[in-house]
XYZ file of C-alpha atoms in Angstrom:
194
model
C 29.791 27.797 106.719
C 30.144 24.772 104.451
C 28.387 24.379 101.173
C 26.360 21.302 100.393
C 28.097 19.018 97.935
C 27.319 19.601 94.280
C 24.836 17.151 92.819
C 26.550 14.210 91.211
C 26.178 13.661 87.512
C 24.355 10.473 86.662
C 26.520 7.658 85.432
C 25.578 6.728 81.866
C 23.888 3.359 81.746
C 24.642 0.675 79.196
C 21.930 1.937 76.843
C 23.286 5.495 76.649
C 26.813 4.242 75.977
C 25.663 2.077 73.071
C 28.064 1.547 70.189
C 26.456 0.934 66.834
C 28.257 -0.039 63.641
C 29.344 3.075 61.714
C 26.597 4.515 59.496
C 24.240 1.688 60.463
C 20.616 2.397 59.596
C 17.453 0.632 60.735
C 14.170 -0.250 59.024
C 11.230 -1.634 60.963
C 8.565 -4.116 59.830
C 5.574 -5.317 61.867
C 5.397 -8.988 62.643
C 2.523 -11.297 63.476
C 3.253 -14.340 65.579
C 0.668 -17.004 64.736
C 2.066 -19.670 67.075
C 4.829 -19.705 69.636
C 6.494 -22.608 71.351
C 8.852 -22.997 74.246
C 11.715 -23.358 71.785
C 11.025 -19.892 70.330
C 11.352 -20.749 66.618
C 9.684 -18.259 64.268
C 9.644 -17.410 60.551
C 8.741 -14.305 58.642
C 9.709 -11.547 56.265
C 12.111 -8.919 57.625
C 11.925 -6.708 54.516
C 9.556 -6.444 51.547
C 10.929 -5.627 48.102
C 9.378 -2.689 46.271
C 7.443 -1.331 49.274
C 8.379 2.127 50.544
C 8.543 2.290 54.324
C 7.474 5.193 56.524
C 10.996 6.650 56.279
C 10.849 6.829 52.478
C 13.149 3.886 51.731
C 12.401 1.128 49.243
C 14.520 -2.043 49.116
C 15.223 -3.406 45.627
C 15.314 -7.163 44.873
C 18.872 -8.447 45.252
C 19.892 -5.732 47.724
C 20.882 -8.279 50.392
C 22.547 -10.853 48.087
C 26.148 -9.702 48.474
C 25.908 -9.297 52.222
C 24.297 -12.714 52.681
C 26.949 -14.329 50.469
C 29.686 -12.823 52.662
C 28.081 -13.294 56.093
C 25.422 -15.973 55.805
C 22.656 -16.238 58.403
C 25.142 -16.974 61.186
C 26.914 -13.654 60.578
C 23.754 -11.556 61.017
C 22.882 -10.878 64.663
C 19.423 -11.411 66.209
C 19.018 -8.518 68.651
C 16.344 -6.982 70.850
C 15.457 -3.373 69.896
C 18.720 -2.955 67.893
C 20.765 -3.050 71.095
C 24.146 -4.696 70.399
C 24.330 -5.558 74.106
C 21.069 -7.567 73.799
C 21.588 -10.606 71.538
C 18.592 -12.888 72.143
C 18.965 -15.695 69.633
C 20.289 -16.801 66.279
C 19.128 -16.688 62.694
C 18.954 -20.201 61.263
C 18.020 -19.024 57.776
C 18.006 -15.707 55.911
C 17.200 -15.781 52.194
C 15.931 -13.468 49.515
C 12.780 -14.722 47.807
C 10.409 -13.088 45.308
C 8.686 -11.133 48.104
C 11.594 -9.958 50.229
C 13.966 -11.066 52.967
C 12.710 -14.341 54.488
C 14.002 -15.256 57.939
C 13.804 -18.149 60.359
C 15.100 -17.420 63.839
C 15.367 -19.099 67.199
C 15.247 -17.362 70.577
C 17.687 -18.758 73.158
C 15.790 -19.934 76.279
C 19.039 -19.758 78.291
C 19.024 -15.951 77.876
C 16.743 -14.093 80.308
C 15.846 -11.327 77.819
C 14.933 -13.959 75.192
C 12.471 -15.546 77.649
C 10.952 -12.101 78.268
C 10.730 -11.438 74.518
C 9.042 -14.807 73.988
C 6.433 -13.954 76.646
C 5.834 -10.540 75.044
C 5.510 -12.130 71.597
C 2.927 -14.570 72.963
C 0.980 -11.662 74.444
C 1.147 -9.707 71.179
C 3.089 -6.865 72.810
C 6.075 -7.361 70.484
C 5.182 -7.775 66.850
C 7.854 -6.072 64.784
C 11.005 -6.945 62.882
C 13.633 -4.424 61.874
C 16.788 -4.601 59.797
C 20.008 -2.839 60.770
C 22.216 -2.160 57.750
C 24.727 0.108 56.046
C 23.669 1.355 52.618
C 26.268 0.402 49.996
C 24.487 1.601 46.860
C 21.337 3.731 46.794
C 19.714 6.424 44.706
C 17.031 8.933 45.596
C 14.245 9.783 43.174
C 14.244 13.620 43.063
C 10.566 13.645 42.130
C 9.246 11.476 44.975
C 12.070 11.645 47.520
C 12.010 7.834 47.774
C 15.458 6.353 48.381
C 15.926 3.070 46.503
C 18.308 0.743 48.325
C 20.094 -1.201 45.587
C 22.716 -2.857 47.807
C 22.961 -2.971 51.599
C 25.366 -4.493 54.094
C 23.059 -6.319 56.536
C 24.409 -6.233 60.110
C 21.465 -7.367 62.205
C 17.744 -8.056 62.359
C 15.929 -7.167 65.569
C 12.628 -7.965 67.212
C 11.194 -4.517 67.958
C 8.187 -2.667 69.305
C 7.586 -0.100 66.547
C 7.723 -1.117 62.854
C 8.243 1.170 59.849
C 7.163 -1.191 57.063
C 3.484 -2.141 57.550
C 3.499 -4.749 54.746
C 6.250 -6.961 56.213
C 4.953 -9.632 58.580
C 6.053 -12.725 60.382
C 3.839 -15.348 58.858
C 4.657 -18.424 60.859
C 5.956 -19.248 64.300
C 6.521 -22.933 64.729
C 4.823 -24.679 67.602
C 6.969 -27.774 67.299
C 6.122 -29.360 70.635
C 2.370 -29.076 70.128
C 2.538 -30.326 66.534
C 4.576 -33.357 67.616
C 2.170 -34.066 70.476
C -0.817 -33.857 68.108
C 0.875 -36.312 65.713
C 1.522 -38.754 68.560
C -2.115 -38.520 69.661
C -3.330 -39.195 66.109
C -1.013 -42.195 65.750
C -2.109 -43.568 69.129
C -5.771 -43.198 68.171
C -5.153 -45.055 64.880
C -3.373 -47.913 66.670
C -6.189 -48.210 69.223
C -8.830 -48.151 66.486
C -7.130 -51.166 64.968
């Protein structure tokens, strides 16, 4: 009598074999996409200074300065759901302002996942931003338990489903094609009107 073969163990998929930077942490912020265009350009705030997130972290002004000086926007990855195997675009600008970490990114239409993300952003199904970082200098308030992030090494900023920082929003998504078309129509109307 022969025994049936033992069930085979499932092969780990790409997502279960994910390799993250050592000690990399993530903080989520909801985003609102006012306009979207085929080119996928959007702007917003990936982190708000002085606002504690749902995980009890508060980013201090200047926390990103050293990292941005070393890496610049081009050195920070634009990922989908923090998956290092899912780059979906590039950051054209990342700067600290009085409010927090301002970003301007561009989804790559040549990448299938970026096209899917753009469609989900248009539908309102994806509305969050999240930073992936390594804390360099932080202190925890023993009274409140809030961890103040004084300096962080910013690795990536992702478009995500679930945000942790309700105050951080994407404030502007550029609809470049429609704005240009509207300007052409206005100019044409002025020429015709004489």
